Amino acid sequence: MDSTGSAKGNQKRSPLDLIINQLRRKASFTERKKPAVGRLFRPSESNGKRNGEIPELKESEGSEEKENSEPKKEVNNLDDEIGSVVGWDRVKQFIEKLGKTPQSQNLNLSHCDLTATDVVELATLLPFLPQLDVMDLSWNDLVGGSLKALTAHLQHLERLRVLKLCSCRLTAQDLTALGESLDCIPLMEVIDLSWNVGIGAGNLGDFTSRLRADNTLKELRLVDCQLSETDITALSVALPMLSSLEDLDLSNNKLLVKGMKNFTSSLGSTPRLKSLKLSMCGLNKDSFNILGQALRFITGLEHLDLSCNKKASGGLTSMATNLTHLKHLKSLDLHLCCLTKEDMLALVQVASSLQELRELDLSSNKSVGDTLQDLLHTLPLHQISKLPLNNCALSTSACHALAANMVNFKQLESLNLSWNKCVGENLKEFLEPLKAADSKLQELRLSSCNLTTEDVLHIESACQRGVLSRLKQLDLSYNGSVGDGGWTSLFGKAGCLKNLEELDVSLRPATCLSASPWLPALLEALPQLPCLTRLSMQHWAVSSAEREKLEKILSKKNVILECEATPTSKATSYREVL
């Protein structure tokens, strides 16, 4: 064979062939002195050079046993390296087959329709994921009943910190297997088992009974697991083992008074607890009272969510005084709790002590409208970033009081006044005090506020002044009394909303009006909104030609359009609607 043919032959040889050939050449001392690919796998030689030794002399003085062991060691290293490469290739093929992107530290296989066979195959791949930090198998119904095949190999994931198994139909056997595997994953910090109804009916103890006092768990989420009183008792017994716990979410589980007593009596064992979420737990007045007494033992709490407990009416009256123990409370969520006027007055009495409060959600509580003025006098307004007041039956006087205090909201990022009719014709009072240099507003929601054309013109003016330059969400839906001129003017200045991501100008379902008068202004504004991801204009009638133009522009920007096909012939005039 000529030299050209030889060169081609060498090009076709794989790196593995070169390595194996080099190992065969090690039989000769002379060959070992020559530079070769195999040197890359002989750290002893490079170490000798760094120490000033002569590799040839050192090797000649070596025993026959060393000459025999070096190739074996190199072969073992080579086998490990080859196995690792082949293993990662298998991991990539498995993950890509499921439509996901392979990552060595984050394994996200949620919503992949995993089968029991997939779970078994994944278990065999865990040895090739030693760097794995996060594993999410949520929303795969068939993981339930086969989790043991996976947990038996978790010892390979010593660095795993986050495990998510939401909505996997976990069984009692799965919980037992998971609990038994915790010793193998010493760095585990987050476990999310939400939306697994099989955890209820007394099965939670199969997991919690295997917790050890030296565990590092910081977050435990058990949302909507249909926890029974037995399960709550089991959790209460386990809380002393969770001294590192910072975040506990039991939302959407019915907690009876007896269960609450057992649960709150153990909260003192979690001194590091920062977030407690008990939303939609069926808490009543007595439950609030019981929880209030326990707050003095978790003084480091920063986030407390008691929302959507409609039976808690009157409970805040007795619990409010204990809120003063929460010196670091940053977020308090009481929306849709049917708060009474007495509840609100009790909150007014303690609000001044909540000096670190950043977010207070009182939305969907009608009693807020009568007491808002008093509350504004005691809240630390200068640091409030979110104060949702939607659907609070605000009176005209309450609206004026809030507007007068807008200048004091130095950190306000979200303003939600939806479903408060008094805002209409008064929006100017809210927007005029805002200054472009200080405004941090990112969310403005004014749905169903009886806005007028003049109100929308004030929003346009605020855009021009730069007050809304950071705005990301703008909701002006269900305001059918705004005239065509208002929408046209607003969209004419929409270029000032460079950060806007979501825009909603939908009409009520029973309404159908033509968008033709102002649609050209919107079409012209869209290219000036680089961050827009969603545009909702439900119940506005557009012609087929107008819709085609709209979709063409939005498709280039990957913007989601929410606008059902309504012919302009079905549109009615404003006079007919009003």
Coordinates of C-alpha atoms in Angstrom, one line a residue, residues 113-120 137-151 164-178 193 195-199:
D113 CA -46.1 10.1 29.8
L114 CA -43.5 7.9 31.4
T115 CA -44.4 4.2 31.7
A116 CA -43.2 1.7 34.3
T117 CA -40.7 0.4 31.7
D118 CA -39.3 3.9 31.3
V119 CA -38.9 4.2 35.1
V120 CA -36.9 0.9 35.2
L137 CA -40.8 13.4 37.2
S138 CA -44.1 15.3 37.9
W139 CA -47.3 14.7 36.0
N140 CA -46.5 11.1 35.0
D141 CA -49.4 9.0 36.2
L142 CA -47.6 5.6 35.7
V143 CA -44.7 6.5 37.9
G144 CA -46.9 5.4 40.8
G145 CA -46.4 1.8 41.8
S146 CA -43.0 1.6 40.2
L147 CA -41.0 4.1 42.2
K148 CA -39.1 1.5 44.1
A149 CA -37.3 0.5 40.9
L150 CA -35.9 4.0 40.9
T151 CA -35.3 4.6 44.6
K164 CA -40.4 16.6 42.4
L165 CA -43.0 13.9 42.1
C166 CA -46.2 15.9 41.7
S167 CA -49.3 14.1 40.3
C168 CA -47.6 10.7 39.9
R169 CA -50.4 8.6 41.6
L170 CA -48.0 7.5 44.3
T171 CA -49.0 4.6 46.4
A172 CA -48.2 3.6 50.0
Q173 CA -45.4 1.3 48.7
D174 CA -43.9 4.2 46.8
L175 CA -43.9 6.4 49.9
T176 CA -42.2 3.6 51.9
A177 CA -39.5 3.2 49.2
L178 CA -38.9 6.9 49.0
L193 CA -45.3 15.4 46.4
W195 CA -51.4 16.4 43.9
N196 CA -50.9 12.7 44.9
V197 CA -54.2 11.7 46.5
G198 CA -52.7 8.3 47.4
I199 CA -50.6 10.1 50.1

